[in-house]
XYZ file of C-alpha atoms in Angstrom:
679
model
C -11.479 -13.111 14.575
C -10.015 -12.531 17.883
C -9.927 -9.352 19.719
C -6.075 -9.243 19.545
C -6.340 -9.624 15.781
C -8.872 -7.126 15.578
C -6.786 -4.548 17.621
C -3.573 -5.368 15.333
C -5.920 -4.581 12.341
C -7.134 -1.519 13.658
C -3.507 -0.333 14.472
C -2.425 -1.168 11.147
C -5.588 0.602 9.466
C -5.065 3.831 11.346
C -1.236 3.902 10.833
C -1.823 3.573 7.164
C -4.578 6.219 6.964
C -2.089 8.466 8.861
C 0.719 7.904 6.194
C -1.846 8.478 3.500
C -3.147 11.776 4.913
C 0.306 13.247 4.209
C 0.686 11.579 0.718
C -2.701 13.303 -0.227
C -1.137 16.553 0.449
C -0.044 16.366 -3.081
C -1.673 19.094 -5.029
C -2.564 16.930 -7.891
C -4.633 14.826 -5.495
C -6.153 17.746 -3.472
C -7.307 19.553 -6.522
C -10.014 16.695 -7.096
C -11.782 18.103 -3.811
C -11.879 21.952 -4.576
C -12.977 22.842 -1.043
C -9.928 21.410 0.401
C -7.786 22.728 -2.328
C -8.692 26.260 -1.254
C -7.668 25.389 2.269
C -4.386 23.935 1.112
C -3.733 27.131 -0.858
C -4.532 29.289 2.249
C -2.153 27.068 4.057
C 0.715 27.632 1.734
C 0.092 31.524 1.581
C 0.078 31.535 5.561
C 3.257 29.761 5.586
C 4.974 32.035 3.260
C 3.526 35.003 5.589
C 5.163 33.280 8.563
C 8.631 33.462 7.022
C 8.106 36.647 4.900
C 5.702 38.820 6.913
C 6.114 41.524 4.189
C 4.849 39.369 1.451
C 1.605 40.298 -0.471
C 2.303 43.937 0.868
C 1.889 45.245 4.260
C 3.359 44.080 7.714
C 1.976 41.117 9.493
C 2.605 39.203 12.834
C 4.963 36.133 11.919
C 3.635 34.169 14.927
C -0.082 34.786 14.252
C 0.533 33.824 10.576
C 2.396 30.582 11.610
C -0.489 29.693 14.093
C -3.080 30.156 11.070
C -0.956 27.916 8.762
C -0.664 25.167 11.302
C -4.269 25.194 12.116
C -4.990 24.972 8.197
C -2.647 22.205 7.658
C -4.251 20.183 10.591
C -7.586 20.889 8.763
C -6.279 19.369 5.654
C -4.853 16.182 7.257
C -8.057 15.509 9.341
C -9.992 15.738 6.029
C -7.482 13.557 4.385
C -7.431 11.202 7.192
C -11.109 10.596 6.899
C -10.966 9.821 3.446
C -7.908 7.433 3.652
C -9.511 5.465 6.769
C -12.620 5.018 4.514
C -10.379 3.804 1.721
C -8.100 1.624 4.155
C -11.078 -0.278 5.480
C -11.932 -1.168 1.841
C -8.262 -2.434 1.121
C -8.350 -4.367 4.200
C -11.272 -6.237 3.027
C -9.438 -6.516 -0.441
C -6.465 -8.035 1.140
C -8.387 -10.710 2.935
C -10.017 -11.703 -0.547
C -6.662 -11.825 -2.302
C -5.675 -14.388 0.077
C -8.246 -16.759 -1.489
C -6.391 -16.274 -4.803
C -3.976 -19.064 -4.349
C -1.700 -20.314 -7.199
C -4.045 -23.127 -8.301
C -3.216 -25.937 -10.958
C -6.033 -26.580 -13.517
C -6.610 -29.854 -15.344
C -7.435 -28.663 -18.838
C -9.383 -30.868 -21.152
C -7.538 -31.204 -24.534
C -9.378 -31.566 -27.768
C -8.610 -35.240 -27.866
C -10.285 -35.969 -24.610
C -6.847 -36.266 -22.651
C -6.099 -34.036 -19.510
C -3.243 -31.716 -19.236
C -2.040 -29.840 -15.937
C -1.440 -26.188 -16.557
C -1.345 -23.269 -14.302
C -4.553 -21.616 -13.587
C -3.405 -18.211 -14.942
C -3.135 -19.589 -18.351
C -6.878 -20.457 -18.569
C -8.989 -18.655 -21.101
C -12.674 -18.225 -21.584
C -14.230 -21.400 -22.989
C -11.630 -23.720 -21.845
C -12.992 -27.098 -20.137
C -11.226 -28.183 -16.848
C -11.720 -31.137 -14.581
C -12.017 -30.525 -10.846
C -12.102 -33.215 -8.279
C -12.912 -33.459 -4.534
C -10.166 -31.638 -2.654
C -9.241 -29.202 -5.665
C -9.605 -25.579 -5.904
C -11.772 -24.581 -8.729
C -9.174 -22.853 -10.933
C -11.519 -19.933 -12.539
C -14.986 -18.624 -12.912
C -17.201 -20.995 -14.713
C -20.221 -22.951 -15.362
C -20.664 -26.638 -14.523
C -21.447 -28.547 -17.795
C -21.046 -32.112 -16.285
C -21.483 -33.618 -12.842
C -22.892 -32.652 -9.385
C -20.650 -31.477 -6.478
C -20.556 -30.116 -3.114
C -18.469 -26.849 -3.140
C -17.253 -25.060 -0.182
C -17.660 -21.252 -0.804
C -16.522 -20.092 2.838
C -13.403 -18.344 1.410
C -15.995 -16.090 -0.561
C -18.818 -15.828 1.793
C -17.675 -16.905 5.001
C -20.449 -19.602 5.285
C -19.006 -22.867 6.549
C -21.876 -25.023 5.252
C -21.149 -26.232 1.483
C -23.525 -25.838 -1.235
C -24.760 -28.149 -3.697
C -23.826 -27.338 -7.636
C -24.828 -29.187 -10.611
C -25.065 -28.879 -14.348
C -27.806 -27.202 -15.752
C -30.540 -24.953 -14.021
C -29.797 -21.951 -11.789
C -27.118 -23.522 -9.652
C -24.472 -24.293 -12.143
C -22.332 -21.123 -11.653
C -19.064 -21.664 -9.485
C -16.498 -19.115 -8.458
C -12.601 -19.362 -8.790
C -10.853 -19.840 -5.397
C -13.825 -22.203 -3.936
C -13.122 -25.715 -3.269
C -14.675 -28.870 -4.257
C -15.801 -31.094 -1.247
C -17.263 -33.969 -2.930
C -17.517 -35.614 -6.409
C -15.959 -34.614 -9.582
C -17.288 -31.880 -12.036
C -16.438 -30.665 -15.568
C -16.320 -26.822 -15.489
C -16.278 -24.488 -18.529
C -14.414 -21.212 -17.810
C -16.453 -17.918 -18.332
C -13.733 -15.225 -17.484
C -10.185 -14.559 -18.804
C -7.520 -13.953 -16.174
C -7.993 -10.547 -14.288
C -11.697 -10.437 -15.184
C -13.030 -13.048 -12.745
C -15.670 -12.341 -10.128
C -13.098 -12.279 -7.409
C -10.995 -9.782 -9.212
C -13.877 -7.552 -9.993
C -14.694 -7.953 -5.971
C -11.182 -6.882 -5.108
C -11.159 -3.852 -7.574
C -14.714 -2.895 -6.096
C -13.919 -3.019 -2.271
C -10.461 -1.407 -2.857
C -12.389 1.554 -4.555
C -9.791 2.262 -7.054
C -12.467 2.752 -9.749
C -15.122 4.139 -7.763
C -17.265 6.898 -9.418
C -19.159 9.730 -7.846
C -22.728 9.064 -7.641
C -25.207 11.737 -9.387
C -26.117 12.732 -5.578
C -22.639 13.076 -4.832
C -21.691 15.207 -7.781
C -24.752 17.481 -7.282
C -23.525 18.105 -3.770
C -19.931 18.566 -4.888
C -21.308 21.070 -7.245
C -23.250 23.025 -4.597
C -19.890 23.039 -2.271
C -17.843 24.407 -5.331
C -20.378 27.253 -5.691
C -20.401 28.252 -2.261
C -16.661 28.192 -1.977
C -16.411 30.631 -5.193
C -19.195 32.722 -3.457
C -17.307 33.303 -0.214
C -14.116 33.513 -2.455
C -15.503 36.409 -4.031
C -16.828 37.790 -0.634
C -13.624 37.555 0.912
C -11.888 39.219 -1.824
C -14.126 42.298 -1.832
C -13.693 42.753 1.836
C -10.205 43.876 1.452
C -11.157 47.205 -0.597
C -14.202 47.709 1.768
C -11.794 47.441 4.870
C -9.618 49.904 3.093
C -12.450 52.255 2.677
C -13.084 52.309 6.479
C -9.518 52.526 7.435
C -9.731 48.812 8.843
C -6.586 46.920 8.080
C -7.023 43.230 7.699
C -4.170 40.845 7.587
C -3.944 38.622 4.866
C -3.919 35.589 7.360
C -7.157 36.843 8.768
C -8.755 36.957 5.463
C -7.573 33.350 4.476
C -9.134 32.382 7.951
C -12.627 33.977 7.284
C -12.454 32.061 3.807
C -11.678 28.802 5.332
C -14.460 29.205 8.026
C -16.968 30.315 5.636
C -16.616 27.596 3.038
C -18.391 24.322 4.085
C -14.942 22.515 4.900
C -16.631 19.957 7.291
C -18.678 18.487 4.686
C -16.048 18.953 1.941
C -13.651 17.103 3.975
C -16.183 14.144 4.825
C -17.970 13.912 1.522
C -15.638 11.425 -0.004
C -15.413 9.294 3.103
C -19.243 9.157 3.486
C -19.551 7.398 -0.261
C -16.816 5.170 0.372
C -18.190 4.133 3.791
C -21.585 3.664 2.278
C -20.107 0.960 -0.001
C -17.940 -0.387 2.656
C -21.285 -1.034 4.816
C -22.981 -2.931 2.060
C -19.895 -4.990 1.896
C -19.933 -5.784 5.526
C -23.278 -7.591 4.729
C -21.583 -9.735 2.257
C -23.144 -7.709 -0.870
C -20.835 -6.507 -3.522
C -22.038 -3.181 -5.067
C -20.679 -2.707 -8.486
C -21.096 1.004 -8.185
C -21.623 3.732 -5.459
C -24.680 4.697 -7.812
C -26.207 1.152 -7.064
C -25.831 1.957 -3.110
C -27.197 5.253 -3.464
C -30.236 4.314 -5.986
C -31.159 1.725 -3.294
C -31.748 4.585 -0.824
C -34.325 6.067 -3.407
C -36.226 2.871 -4.065
C -39.832 3.225 -4.367
C -41.032 -0.331 -5.232
C -39.420 -3.706 -4.404
C -40.327 -7.016 -6.431
C -39.497 -10.135 -4.612
C -39.998 -13.753 -5.471
C -42.053 -15.918 -3.303
C -40.378 -19.112 -2.857
C -37.217 -18.919 -0.873
C -37.628 -15.257 -0.364
C -40.841 -14.512 1.417
C -41.528 -18.330 2.183
C -38.970 -20.858 3.251
C -39.299 -22.810 -0.099
C -39.517 -26.165 1.289
C -43.120 -27.065 1.034
C -44.132 -29.388 4.239
C -47.111 -31.514 4.717
C -49.571 -29.898 7.215
C -52.671 -31.965 6.982
C -54.293 -34.814 5.179
C -57.810 -34.320 3.502
C -59.757 -37.627 2.443
C -62.321 -37.893 -0.034
C -64.977 -40.203 -1.003
C -65.335 -43.139 1.438
C -61.558 -43.129 2.313
C -60.701 -42.510 6.146
C -58.031 -40.224 7.361
C -56.230 -43.251 8.532
C -56.348 -44.895 5.197
C -55.190 -41.888 3.496
C -52.333 -41.222 5.959
C -51.021 -44.620 5.698
C -51.109 -44.545 1.760
C -49.438 -41.093 1.666
C -46.518 -42.329 3.901
C -46.140 -45.578 1.762
C -46.045 -43.449 -1.249
C -43.192 -41.388 0.130
C -41.012 -44.348 1.345
C -38.575 -43.657 -1.649
C -39.005 -39.961 -1.530
C -35.769 -38.313 -0.007
C -37.005 -34.901 -0.567
C -37.998 -32.567 2.396
C -41.314 -32.580 1.111
C -41.529 -36.509 0.971
C -39.941 -36.694 4.530
C -42.449 -34.211 5.990
C -45.211 -36.602 4.834
C -43.916 -39.576 6.633
C -43.394 -37.411 9.908
C -47.122 -36.125 9.659
C -48.256 -39.605 9.260
C -46.239 -40.963 12.162
C -47.894 -38.072 14.093
C -51.186 -39.308 13.169
C -50.653 -42.938 14.160
C -48.857 -44.592 11.378
C -46.086 -46.658 12.866
C -42.620 -47.399 11.434
C -42.801 -51.183 10.959
C -45.867 -50.740 8.405
C -43.488 -48.632 6.412
C -40.703 -51.221 6.242
C -41.917 -53.305 3.173
C -39.302 -55.645 1.866
C -39.377 -56.000 -1.921
C -41.086 -52.729 -2.600
C -40.195 -50.812 -5.566
C -39.922 -46.772 -5.831
C -41.700 -45.075 -8.600
C -39.267 -42.200 -9.543
C -40.755 -38.667 -9.977
C -40.366 -37.406 -13.729
C -41.151 -33.964 -15.039
C -43.209 -35.791 -17.740
C -45.613 -37.468 -15.218
C -45.371 -35.129 -12.310
C -45.965 -38.340 -9.857
C -43.826 -40.559 -7.936
C -44.926 -43.605 -5.391
C -44.475 -47.091 -4.461
C -45.106 -50.451 -6.281
C -45.960 -52.725 -3.404
C -45.145 -56.868 -3.465
C -48.706 -57.529 -3.775
C -49.249 -55.646 -6.964
C -50.820 -52.590 -5.498
C -49.447 -49.380 -6.906
C -49.586 -46.082 -4.593
C -49.010 -43.020 -6.254
C -48.860 -39.172 -5.109
C -48.417 -35.991 -7.399
C -50.039 -33.219 -9.006
C -54.129 -33.381 -8.708
C -54.495 -33.073 -12.663
C -51.881 -35.658 -13.190
C -53.313 -38.244 -10.786
C -56.833 -37.527 -12.314
C -55.400 -38.257 -15.861
C -53.951 -41.328 -14.360
C -57.215 -42.570 -12.795
C -59.073 -41.794 -15.880
C -56.715 -43.791 -17.949
C -57.413 -46.870 -15.425
C -61.139 -46.148 -15.673
C -61.749 -45.010 -12.081
C -64.117 -42.384 -10.819
C -63.040 -39.020 -9.581
C -64.548 -38.141 -6.050
C -67.187 -35.391 -6.252
C -65.692 -33.228 -3.366
C -62.090 -33.467 -4.854
C -62.429 -29.974 -6.577
C -64.107 -28.473 -3.394
C -60.948 -29.910 -1.227
C -58.398 -28.377 -3.714
C -59.972 -24.930 -3.628
C -59.925 -24.981 0.247
C -56.334 -25.904 0.479
C -55.346 -23.299 -2.252
C -57.311 -20.583 -0.396
C -55.519 -21.208 2.640
C -52.125 -20.776 0.676
C -51.208 -24.301 0.411
C -50.398 -26.729 -2.651
C -52.557 -30.062 -3.027
C -51.040 -33.383 -3.754
C -53.540 -36.114 -4.571
C -52.812 -39.595 -3.509
C -54.211 -42.845 -5.320
C -54.223 -46.554 -4.696
C -54.577 -48.327 -8.186
C -57.605 -46.653 -9.683
C -59.079 -44.947 -6.405
C -58.035 -41.573 -5.287
C -57.939 -41.433 -1.576
C -57.604 -37.793 -0.796
C -55.377 -34.791 -0.860
C -52.061 -33.955 1.124
C -52.008 -30.215 2.128
C -48.556 -28.834 1.510
C -47.878 -25.613 2.951
C -44.806 -23.350 2.108
C -44.635 -21.248 5.425
C -43.874 -17.594 5.410
C -40.473 -16.656 7.214
C -40.964 -15.269 10.786
C -40.825 -11.583 10.736
C -41.504 -10.906 7.226
C -44.898 -9.240 7.824
C -42.743 -6.787 10.481
C -40.066 -6.240 7.509
C -42.687 -5.221 4.963
C -44.375 -3.096 7.408
C -41.080 -1.205 8.056
C -40.447 -0.943 4.174
C -44.065 0.721 4.047
C -43.132 3.360 6.670
C -40.210 4.094 4.325
C -42.693 4.755 1.541
C -41.725 1.590 -0.478
C -44.337 -0.628 -2.037
C -43.514 -4.292 -2.128
C -44.726 -6.428 -4.974
C -44.609 -10.345 -4.818
C -44.161 -12.308 -8.043
C -45.016 -15.862 -8.074
C -45.651 -18.654 -10.444
C -48.567 -20.023 -8.187
C -52.119 -19.836 -8.847
C -54.107 -16.494 -7.933
C -55.738 -18.142 -4.906
C -52.593 -19.372 -3.286
C -50.703 -16.354 -4.220
C -53.201 -14.061 -2.574
C -53.154 -16.079 0.666
C -49.359 -15.996 0.795
C -49.438 -12.199 -0.113
C -52.085 -11.540 2.843
C -50.135 -13.823 5.319
C -46.781 -11.996 4.407
C -48.301 -8.395 4.390
C -47.023 -7.425 0.945
C -48.810 -4.667 -0.976
C -49.413 -6.397 -4.155
C -48.852 -9.566 -5.864
C -48.466 -11.097 -9.460
C -49.629 -14.441 -9.846
C -48.578 -17.144 -12.575
C -45.587 -14.834 -13.387
C -43.305 -15.594 -16.242
C -39.957 -13.685 -16.728
C -41.577 -11.296 -19.245
C -44.089 -10.395 -16.635
C -41.493 -9.380 -14.140
C -39.995 -6.910 -16.946
C -43.318 -5.495 -17.705
C -43.927 -4.797 -14.094
C -40.489 -2.968 -13.677
C -41.236 -0.876 -16.774
C -44.461 0.119 -15.829
C -43.268 1.353 -12.237
C -40.384 3.186 -14.185
C -42.750 4.793 -16.375
C -44.415 6.337 -13.330
C -41.036 7.901 -12.295
C -40.357 5.211 -9.636
C -37.063 3.491 -8.862
C -37.499 -0.166 -8.696
C -35.413 -2.904 -6.984
C -35.612 -6.892 -7.624
C -33.987 -10.113 -6.483
C -32.998 -12.836 -8.844
C -30.620 -15.974 -9.524
C -31.580 -17.624 -12.642
C -30.798 -16.785 -16.316
C -34.277 -15.993 -16.936
C -34.141 -13.318 -14.139
C -31.278 -11.550 -15.944
C -33.369 -9.002 -18.142
C -35.444 -8.136 -15.231
C -32.301 -7.713 -13.094
C -30.678 -5.346 -15.780
C -34.010 -3.312 -16.333
C -34.216 -2.766 -12.466
C -32.685 0.185 -11.065
C -31.362 -2.001 -8.190
C -30.646 -5.637 -9.126
C -29.462 -8.198 -6.589
C -28.263 -11.304 -7.959
C -27.599 -14.258 -6.007
C -23.861 -15.400 -5.848
C -25.468 -19.247 -6.124
C -27.163 -18.117 -9.375
C -25.884 -18.136 -12.870
C -23.141 -15.900 -14.510
C -25.798 -14.155 -16.598
C -27.759 -13.011 -13.393
C -24.799 -11.801 -11.639
C -23.495 -9.967 -14.762
C -26.731 -8.174 -15.392
C -27.276 -7.072 -11.663
C -25.390 -4.160 -10.096
C -25.290 -5.968 -6.613
C -24.262 -9.571 -5.970
C -25.177 -11.066 -2.591
C -22.444 -13.498 -1.425
C -24.749 -15.282 0.978
C -27.472 -15.827 -1.664
C -30.177 -14.573 0.673
C -32.589 -12.866 -1.287
C -34.300 -11.064 1.737
C -31.190 -9.007 1.932
C -32.493 -6.383 -0.389
C -34.231 -4.876 2.683
C -30.972 -4.413 4.367
C -29.407 -2.769 1.167
C -32.285 -0.323 0.998
C -31.752 0.514 4.517
C -28.135 1.162 3.954
C -28.674 3.166 0.884
C -31.047 5.384 2.858
C -28.768 5.694 5.669
C -26.192 6.842 3.224
C -28.351 9.582 1.950
C -29.195 10.473 5.555
C -25.850 10.689 6.743
C -24.786 12.817 3.641
C -27.859 15.109 4.395
C -27.306 15.310 8.065
C -23.663 16.339 7.780
C -24.288 18.726 5.004
C -26.961 20.493 7.411
C -24.623 20.494 10.133
C -21.833 22.004 8.179
C -23.826 24.729 6.806
C -25.328 25.639 9.880
C -21.633 25.792 11.591
C -21.095 28.777 9.327
C -23.716 30.999 11.117
C -21.803 30.532 14.379
C -18.534 31.420 12.959
C -19.765 34.615 11.462
C -20.209 35.963 14.988
C -16.772 34.919 15.941
C -14.804 36.298 13.045
C -16.756 39.175 11.327
C -16.615 41.252 14.585
C -12.946 40.456 15.387
C -11.879 41.855 11.982
C -13.469 45.180 12.272
C -13.757 45.665 16.160
C -10.555 47.982 16.428
C -11.433 50.146 13.337
C -15.010 50.054 14.048
C -15.876 49.932 17.980
C -19.558 49.457 17.359
C -18.943 46.227 16.030
C -18.139 44.885 19.429
C -21.842 44.569 19.887
C -21.897 41.509 17.599
C -19.177 39.741 19.779
C -22.024 38.159 21.687
C -19.652 35.306 22.474
C -17.548 37.888 24.504
C -14.340 36.535 22.815
C -11.094 37.968 24.431
C -9.110 39.365 21.531
C -9.761 39.560 17.631
C -6.705 37.041 17.362
C -8.163 34.627 19.941
C -11.696 34.819 18.130
C -10.134 34.008 14.780
C -7.820 31.268 16.156
C -10.646 29.729 18.097
C -12.958 29.632 15.139
C -10.256 28.035 12.884
C -9.326 25.365 15.569
C -12.964 24.455 15.913
C -13.449 24.350 12.065
C -10.404 21.939 12.193
C -11.183 19.596 15.198
C -14.745 19.377 14.103
C -13.816 16.944 11.255
C -12.201 14.205 13.057
C -14.768 14.436 15.587
C -17.459 13.657 13.158
C -15.249 10.734 11.289
C -17.202 7.895 13.341
C -20.441 9.243 12.286
C -19.455 9.605 8.585
C -18.033 5.932 8.726
C -20.863 4.308 10.738
C -23.723 6.472 9.197
C -26.465 8.242 11.139
C -28.988 5.964 12.793
C -31.470 4.889 10.389
C -35.102 5.270 11.295
C -38.006 4.767 8.843
C -39.837 7.815 8.311
C -41.089 9.962 5.426
C -38.969 12.793 3.627
C -40.877 15.590 5.351
C -40.263 14.324 8.810
C -36.590 13.417 7.721
C -36.168 17.071 6.700
C -37.619 18.143 9.949
C -35.475 15.933 11.996
C -32.372 17.057 10.206
C -33.207 20.573 10.994
C -34.009 20.224 14.437
C -31.091 17.863 15.416
C -28.335 18.975 12.989
C -29.391 22.319 12.011
C -29.877 23.587 15.429
C -27.049 21.262 16.743
C -24.881 22.818 14.011
C -25.571 26.398 15.100
C -25.161 25.740 18.983
C -22.033 23.502 18.738
C -19.714 26.199 17.453
C -20.965 28.844 20.041
C -19.995 26.319 22.860
C -16.879 24.909 21.121
C -15.392 28.303 19.731
C -15.861 29.769 23.535
C -14.285 26.777 25.271
C -11.314 27.124 22.891
C -11.052 30.843 23.426
C -10.866 30.593 27.106
C -8.157 27.818 26.659
C -6.155 29.878 24.595
C -6.368 32.894 26.979
C -5.815 30.794 29.995
C -2.527 29.536 28.392
C -1.445 32.925 27.444
C -1.262 32.030 23.795
C -3.103 35.084 22.441
C-alpha cells in the first residue's frame, strides 16, 4: 500500500470516527457505558443551567455553567471517538474483505451428471460444483475429486499459491479464492451468508463483539465506583449547607465527573476492540474477544513437532554404511534409488551424494524404471537395466524385504539406527537386491530461533509441550534441541485431548494448534484453539481462532497479543484511578475555601481561584482521554515478566505517573486560564 493510500485511509477513518462520535451521543447508545452515561447526564443538567441559572433552586453563574457543560461534552466526544476509531479500523478491514466477495458463477453438478451454470448465491450446503483453472471458488467447501493449485492471496495476502487435494488435511477451500491450475470438484459446506469469509467480515466489524469476562468484571468495578461517588457527591450538598457553604450544582457535577473513573470508562471498549484488531493484523481471525483474552492467561501451549517446531521437510544429513559396504558404494546406491523420487527428501539425498563425489552422469541411466512408493510397502527405488533392484525405505520394511529374499541383516544395523534416532534423525535403509548397504540419516531441522522463543514463553510463566508421533528417542532429541519443557512421543489424537484435560484439571488454561480433522476434538477442548486456514473445515469450526497464513508458530504471537491486551487494560485502569487522587486536591479545596478558609491549606497546587481549579481539573479530565487513545489502540509494550513484577511495574509507572501527571497538567491549565483572563 502506498503512503498516499495510507494517508487517504487514515483521513477517511478519522472523518468517519468523528461523525460516529456525535452519533453515539444517543442516550440509547450511551447507556451501555454507565460511566459515560453519568457524564452525559451531567452535561445535560449543566447545559440547562447555562440557559436557566435558577433551575434546581438557587442562583448560579450562566457562563461558568456553560463552560462546565462544554467541557463535559468534549469529554463524552473524546471517549466516543476512541471507541469509534477502534471500530472504524475493524470496518476498514471488513471493507477490504468484502472486495473479495465477487459475484461468481458456479457450475453446479446436476443429479444426472450434467453441469449447469448458476449464481454462486444460490448454492446450498451439500451441492457439488466444478471449478477450473482461472475460476473463483464460489463458496466454502471440501475438494472431493482432483488436485489443484489455489491462489489464496485475496484472503491471506500471500502471493504463493497452495496445493489443495481431495482427502487428507488439505482439502478445505475458501469461497473467493481462485484456482490457478487444474480442475477440482468441490462439495459446498456452507449456505450463503454463513461462509468463512462472511463470518470473518462479521468478526472484524465487531458488530457481534461480546464483552469478555475480564471486561465484564472491570465494567462492574467501574459501575460500583460510579455509584459510590454518586452517593458521596449527593451527601455533600446537605453537609455543605450545614457549614453554610454554597456549592453550585455545576461544581457538584464537575466533582462527580472528576471522581468517577472516566478515563478507563471512556477507553475500555476501545481497548477490547483494538485487541481483536491487533490479532487480525497478524492474519489471525479471533471468533471472540474471549479467545484473545484467554490467550493472555495461557499456562500451557501444546505444539505439534513437524512443521511447527521443525521445518517438516526431512533432509539427508549423512550416510552410515553397514557390513562390508563402503560409504562411496552406499552414497551411489542411495542416489540411484532416488532418481525417480521428486520429493524434497529424495532431492536432498541426491544433493548429499553429489557433495560426496557421485557425479551426475552415473545417475543418467537409460531404460531405468522407478519403483513407486506405496503406503503398504513403505519403500521406493529404482529397477536398473541390468536387473539389479535398488530400494530405500523404512528400516523394518527393508529388513522384511531382505528376509523374503533370503538375505542377511548386518549386525551393526540396530546400533546405527539407535545412533541416528538419538541424534533426532530418521533412518532410511538402502538395499541392493538382497544386501543392505547402510542407512541414510534424515534430519528434520529445528527452525532457527525456536529455542529463544520458547525461552521467552518460559519467562512469561508458560509451559511448552511438544506432541509428535516420532519414537521417544527422536522426540527427546528434538525437544532438547528446541528447548521445550516437555514432550509426548508416539502421540495419537486421543493423547492430545487427555493431555489438555489433565492440564485443565489442574486449573490451567491450555492453547494448541492443529489443522486436521483428527485435531478438531483437541482444538475444541483447548481454551485457545488455533486452526490453520489450510486445514479441514472440522478443524476451523472447532477452533476459536483461525490463522489465515497457516503458520502454527503464530500461537506465540497470539499469546503475546493477549497478554498485551490484559497489560494495557491493567495499566490504563491503574492510571485512571491514580488520576483521581490528584483531582481531589484540585476540587475539594476549591469547593470549600470560601466558606472554610482553613481548607486553603489543601490547595497545594496553589490554583488561582475556585472556578479555575474546577475548570482546570475538568479540562485535564477531558484531554487525557484523547492523549491516551494511541496507547489504548497500540497497546502497552509487552515485556515478558511474572505477575508480581508486572503489578510492581504498573504501580511504579502508571500508578505514580497517574498521580503526578494531573498535578502538572492541572497547574499548567490553571496558569493558561488565568493568563487568558478566562476565570
